[in-house]
Amino acid sequence: MTRRRLDDVDRAIVNRLSQDARTSNRQIAAELGVTEGTVRARVKRMEEKKQIRITAFTNIDRFRDVCLAYIWVEVERTSQVREVARKMATIRELGFVGEMLGRSDILAITMVRDHEHLAEFVYGQISSIPGVRRTESTLGVNFVKHDYRMARIVQ
């Protein structure tokens, strides 16, 4: 299967939708100097090819009773990283799981109520996974910048 690269018009459409996904095809077409049909067809193609997905996200800036928690995981053996990450990815509460280079093998991100909730979650859900050697957790306390295009990681 050959992958189609996004051209300048595709990128402009994606950029406009990333600012406000409710923007009409007609408005995007007028801004870009193309037809509404062109915008509609390109959005449909990009969605079908899974190059984009249009969805709504919660605004974490509005939550007052939750904290963003970062859970850094060190795995016993390098050969276990992928399997541990896959098991972590099945945990519904985790909005992001990624294999990392550097001090920790895996980073997971979730939302918790407080440090006690985080401790319960880490000890009950993460530390019990075979291959997990050590975890380190941090809580976000003040977000200076939050780009909603990255909001997928916290669901």
PDB file of C-alpha atoms in Angstrom:
ATOM      1  CA  MET A   1       0.000   0.000   0.000  1.00  0.00           C
ATOM      2  CA  THR A   2       1.461   3.340  -1.019  1.00  0.00           C
ATOM      3  CA  ARG A   3       0.962   6.264   1.309  1.00  0.00           C
ATOM      4  CA  ARG A   4      -0.249   9.492  -0.183  1.00  0.00           C
ATOM      5  CA  ARG A   5       1.468  12.588   1.129  1.00  0.00           C
ATOM      6  CA  LEU A   6      -0.594  15.593   2.092  1.00  0.00           C
ATOM      7  CA  ASP A   7      -0.143  18.436  -0.380  1.00  0.00           C
ATOM      8  CA  ASP A   8      -0.355  22.158   0.427  1.00  0.00           C
ATOM      9  CA  VAL A   9      -4.149  22.260   0.045  1.00  0.00           C
ATOM     10  CA  ASP A  10      -4.600  19.188   2.290  1.00  0.00           C
ATOM     11  CA  ARG A  11      -2.348  20.745   4.946  1.00  0.00           C
ATOM     12  CA  ALA A  12      -4.237  24.036   4.737  1.00  0.00           C
ATOM     13  CA  ILE A  13      -7.550  22.205   5.216  1.00  0.00           C
ATOM     14  CA  VAL A  14      -6.170  20.267   8.191  1.00  0.00           C
ATOM     15  CA  ASN A  15      -4.732  23.450   9.695  1.00  0.00           C
ATOM     16  CA  ARG A  16      -8.091  25.224   9.396  1.00  0.00           C
ATOM     17  CA  LEU A  17     -10.021  22.281  10.854  1.00  0.00           C
ATOM     18  CA  SER A  18      -7.538  21.964  13.718  1.00  0.00           C
ATOM     19  CA  GLN A  19      -8.405  25.525  14.745  1.00  0.00           C
ATOM     20  CA  ASP A  20     -12.159  24.860  14.598  1.00  0.00           C
ATOM     21  CA  ALA A  21     -13.469  21.507  13.347  1.00  0.00           C
ATOM     22  CA  ARG A  22     -16.947  23.029  12.940  1.00  0.00           C
ATOM     23  CA  THR A  23     -15.783  25.321  10.141  1.00  0.00           C
ATOM     24  CA  SER A  24     -17.901  24.672   7.067  1.00  0.00           C
ATOM     25  CA  ASN A  25     -16.450  23.303   3.851  1.00  0.00           C
ATOM     26  CA  ARG A  26     -17.815  26.415   2.137  1.00  0.00           C
ATOM     27  CA  GLN A  27     -15.886  28.739   4.446  1.00  0.00           C
ATOM     28  CA  ILE A  28     -12.653  26.744   4.085  1.00  0.00           C
ATOM     29  CA  ALA A  29     -13.074  26.710   0.296  1.00  0.00           C
ATOM     30  CA  ALA A  30     -13.532  30.481   0.220  1.00  0.00           C
ATOM     31  CA  GLU A  31     -10.445  31.023   2.377  1.00  0.00           C
ATOM     32  CA  LEU A  32      -8.317  28.722   0.207  1.00  0.00           C
ATOM     33  CA  GLY A  33      -9.693  29.754  -3.182  1.00  0.00           C
ATOM     34  CA  VAL A  34     -10.935  26.273  -4.117  1.00  0.00           C
ATOM     35  CA  THR A  35     -14.413  24.812  -4.566  1.00  0.00           C
ATOM     36  CA  GLU A  36     -16.507  23.443  -1.731  1.00  0.00           C
ATOM     37  CA  GLY A  37     -16.525  20.071  -3.524  1.00  0.00           C
ATOM     38  CA  THR A  38     -12.729  20.018  -3.467  1.00  0.00           C
ATOM     39  CA  VAL A  39     -12.672  20.557   0.293  1.00  0.00           C
ATOM     40  CA  ARG A  40     -15.417  17.965   0.876  1.00  0.00           C
ATOM     41  CA  ALA A  41     -13.665  15.346  -1.296  1.00  0.00           C
ATOM     42  CA  ARG A  42     -10.276  15.936   0.308  1.00  0.00           C
ATOM     43  CA  VAL A  43     -11.643  15.746   3.856  1.00  0.00           C
ATOM     44  CA  LYS A  44     -13.489  12.531   2.973  1.00  0.00           C
ATOM     45  CA  ARG A  45     -10.355  11.020   1.400  1.00  0.00           C
ATOM     46  CA  MET A  46      -8.143  11.956   4.357  1.00  0.00           C
ATOM     47  CA  GLU A  47     -10.679  10.472   6.785  1.00  0.00           C
ATOM     48  CA  GLU A  48     -10.993   7.251   4.765  1.00  0.00           C
ATOM     49  CA  LYS A  49      -7.200   6.893   4.592  1.00  0.00           C
ATOM     50  CA  LYS A  50      -7.043   7.574   8.346  1.00  0.00           C
ATOM     51  CA  GLN A  51      -4.819  10.591   7.791  1.00  0.00           C
ATOM     52  CA  ILE A  52      -7.207  12.709   9.880  1.00  0.00           C
ATOM     53  CA  ARG A  53     -10.018  12.132  12.331  1.00  0.00           C
ATOM     54  CA  ILE A  54     -12.451  14.865  13.277  1.00  0.00           C
ATOM     55  CA  THR A  55     -13.584  14.623  16.876  1.00  0.00           C
ATOM     56  CA  ALA A  56     -14.423  16.678  19.978  1.00  0.00           C
ATOM     57  CA  PHE A  57     -12.287  16.912  23.131  1.00  0.00           C
ATOM     58  CA  THR A  58     -12.891  18.045  26.657  1.00  0.00           C
ATOM     59  CA  ASN A  59     -11.151  21.215  27.765  1.00  0.00           C
ATOM     60  CA  ILE A  60      -8.825  20.215  30.621  1.00  0.00           C
ATOM     61  CA  ASP A  61      -8.472  23.853  31.589  1.00  0.00           C
ATOM     62  CA  ARG A  62     -12.072  23.693  32.859  1.00  0.00           C
ATOM     63  CA  PHE A  63     -11.586  20.706  35.164  1.00  0.00           C
ATOM     64  CA  ARG A  64     -11.114  21.766  38.773  1.00  0.00           C
ATOM     65  CA  ASP A  65     -11.226  18.361  40.448  1.00  0.00           C
ATOM     66  CA  VAL A  66      -8.630  16.448  38.408  1.00  0.00           C
ATOM     67  CA  CYS A  67      -4.897  16.540  37.727  1.00  0.00           C
ATOM     68  CA  LEU A  68      -2.929  15.395  34.726  1.00  0.00           C
ATOM     69  CA  ALA A  69      -0.627  12.573  35.868  1.00  0.00           C
ATOM     70  CA  TYR A  70       2.543  11.455  34.105  1.00  0.00           C
ATOM     71  CA  ILE A  71       3.655   7.918  34.911  1.00  0.00           C
ATOM     72  CA  TRP A  72       7.212   7.007  33.909  1.00  0.00           C
ATOM     73  CA  VAL A  73       7.834   3.250  33.778  1.00  0.00           C
ATOM     74  CA  GLU A  74      11.121   1.384  33.846  1.00  0.00           C
ATOM     75  CA  VAL A  75      10.916  -2.186  32.546  1.00  0.00           C
ATOM     76  CA  GLU A  76      13.065  -5.087  33.811  1.00  0.00           C
ATOM     77  CA  ARG A  77      14.440  -6.089  30.396  1.00  0.00           C
ATOM     78  CA  THR A  78      14.539  -4.130  27.140  1.00  0.00           C
ATOM     79  CA  SER A  79      12.913  -7.057  25.363  1.00  0.00           C
ATOM     80  CA  GLN A  80       9.802  -6.559  27.556  1.00  0.00           C
ATOM     81  CA  VAL A  81       9.157  -2.910  26.716  1.00  0.00           C
ATOM     82  CA  ARG A  82       6.784  -3.489  23.816  1.00  0.00           C
ATOM     83  CA  GLU A  83       4.730  -6.126  25.674  1.00  0.00           C
ATOM     84  CA  VAL A  84       4.446  -4.007  28.839  1.00  0.00           C
ATOM     85  CA  ALA A  85       3.412  -0.988  26.734  1.00  0.00           C
ATOM     86  CA  ARG A  86       0.759  -3.073  24.952  1.00  0.00           C
ATOM     87  CA  LYS A  87      -0.662  -4.255  28.272  1.00  0.00           C
ATOM     88  CA  MET A  88      -0.707  -0.688  29.558  1.00  0.00           C
ATOM     89  CA  ALA A  89      -2.486   0.453  26.392  1.00  0.00           C
ATOM     90  CA  THR A  90      -5.436  -1.791  27.302  1.00  0.00           C
ATOM     91  CA  ILE A  91      -6.013   0.174  30.533  1.00  0.00           C
ATOM     92  CA  ARG A  92      -9.000   2.388  29.774  1.00  0.00           C
ATOM     93  CA  GLU A  93      -7.946   5.214  32.098  1.00  0.00           C
ATOM     94  CA  LEU A  94      -4.681   5.796  30.254  1.00  0.00           C
ATOM     95  CA  GLY A  95      -5.054   8.343  27.478  1.00  0.00           C
ATOM     96  CA  PHE A  96      -1.459   8.011  26.249  1.00  0.00           C
ATOM     97  CA  VAL A  97       1.103   5.214  26.341  1.00  0.00           C
ATOM     98  CA  GLY A  98       4.396   5.625  24.493  1.00  0.00           C
ATOM     99  CA  GLU A  99       7.711   3.829  24.318  1.00  0.00           C
ATOM    100  CA  MET A 100      10.434   6.320  25.151  1.00  0.00           C
ATOM    101  CA  LEU A 101      14.165   6.782  24.733  1.00  0.00           C
ATOM    102  CA  GLY A 102      16.104   7.937  27.757  1.00  0.00           C
ATOM    103  CA  ARG A 103      15.742   7.482  31.474  1.00  0.00           C
ATOM    104  CA  SER A 104      12.406   5.636  31.363  1.00  0.00           C
ATOM    105  CA  ASP A 105      11.163   3.012  28.944  1.00  0.00           C
ATOM    106  CA  ILE A 106       7.480   4.002  28.850  1.00  0.00           C
ATOM    107  CA  LEU A 107       5.458   7.134  29.519  1.00  0.00           C
ATOM    108  CA  ALA A 108       1.761   6.938  30.347  1.00  0.00           C
ATOM    109  CA  ILE A 109      -0.580   9.878  30.894  1.00  0.00           C
ATOM    110  CA  THR A 110      -3.922   9.874  32.697  1.00  0.00           C
ATOM    111  CA  MET A 111      -6.209  12.069  34.791  1.00  0.00           C
ATOM    112  CA  VAL A 112      -6.514  11.549  38.559  1.00  0.00           C
ATOM    113  CA  ARG A 113      -8.337  13.291  41.394  1.00  0.00           C
ATOM    114  CA  ASP A 114      -5.317  13.692  43.681  1.00  0.00           C
ATOM    115  CA  HIS A 115      -2.060  12.064  44.791  1.00  0.00           C
ATOM    116  CA  GLU A 116      -3.911   9.319  46.679  1.00  0.00           C
ATOM    117  CA  HIS A 117      -5.899   8.397  43.578  1.00  0.00           C
ATOM    118  CA  LEU A 118      -2.637   8.361  41.592  1.00  0.00           C
ATOM    119  CA  ALA A 119      -0.981   6.044  44.130  1.00  0.00           C
ATOM    120  CA  GLU A 120      -3.949   3.652  44.066  1.00  0.00           C
ATOM    121  CA  PHE A 121      -3.939   3.653  40.271  1.00  0.00           C
ATOM    122  CA  VAL A 122      -0.189   3.084  39.909  1.00  0.00           C
ATOM    123  CA  TYR A 123      -0.011   0.344  42.562  1.00  0.00           C
ATOM    124  CA  GLY A 124      -3.218  -1.358  41.423  1.00  0.00           C
ATOM    125  CA  GLN A 125      -2.944  -1.069  37.643  1.00  0.00           C
ATOM    126  CA  ILE A 126       0.642  -0.404  36.571  1.00  0.00           C
ATOM    127  CA  SER A 127       2.994  -1.997  39.106  1.00  0.00           C
ATOM    128  CA  SER A 128       1.171  -5.315  38.863  1.00  0.00           C
ATOM    129  CA  ILE A 129       2.042  -5.741  35.169  1.00  0.00           C
ATOM    130  CA  PRO A 130       4.744  -8.410  34.750  1.00  0.00           C
ATOM    131  CA  GLY A 131       8.023  -6.802  33.697  1.00  0.00           C
ATOM    132  CA  VAL A 132       7.486  -3.447  35.415  1.00  0.00           C
ATOM    133  CA  ARG A 133      10.577  -2.775  37.525  1.00  0.00           C
ATOM    134  CA  ARG A 134       9.911   0.749  38.769  1.00  0.00           C
ATOM    135  CA  THR A 135       7.572   3.686  38.282  1.00  0.00           C
ATOM    136  CA  GLU A 136       7.927   7.393  38.882  1.00  0.00           C
ATOM    137  CA  SER A 137       4.924   9.691  38.789  1.00  0.00           C
ATOM    138  CA  THR A 138       4.420  13.418  38.558  1.00  0.00           C
ATOM    139  CA  LEU A 139       1.294  15.562  38.718  1.00  0.00           C
ATOM    140  CA  GLY A 140       0.741  18.589  36.519  1.00  0.00           C
ATOM    141  CA  VAL A 141      -0.150  21.570  38.699  1.00  0.00           C
ATOM    142  CA  ASN A 142      -0.323  24.568  36.377  1.00  0.00           C
ATOM    143  CA  PHE A 143      -0.639  24.426  32.610  1.00  0.00           C
ATOM    144  CA  VAL A 144       0.926  27.414  30.922  1.00  0.00           C
ATOM    145  CA  LYS A 145       0.014  26.216  27.423  1.00  0.00           C
ATOM    146  CA  HIS A 146      -2.492  23.623  26.316  1.00  0.00           C
ATOM    147  CA  ASP A 147      -2.798  23.044  22.576  1.00  0.00           C
ATOM    148  CA  TYR A 148      -6.150  21.363  21.973  1.00  0.00           C
ATOM    149  CA  ARG A 149      -4.721  19.578  18.940  1.00  0.00           C
ATOM    150  CA  MET A 150      -2.752  17.533  21.490  1.00  0.00           C
ATOM    151  CA  ALA A 151      -5.793  16.901  23.691  1.00  0.00           C
ATOM    152  CA  ARG A 152      -6.207  13.354  22.398  1.00  0.00           C
ATOM    153  CA  ILE A 153      -3.585  12.199  24.869  1.00  0.00           C
ATOM    154  CA  VAL A 154      -5.804  12.989  27.834  1.00  0.00           C
ATOM    155  CA  GLN A 155      -9.193  12.137  26.337  1.00  0.00           C
TER     156      GLN A 155
END
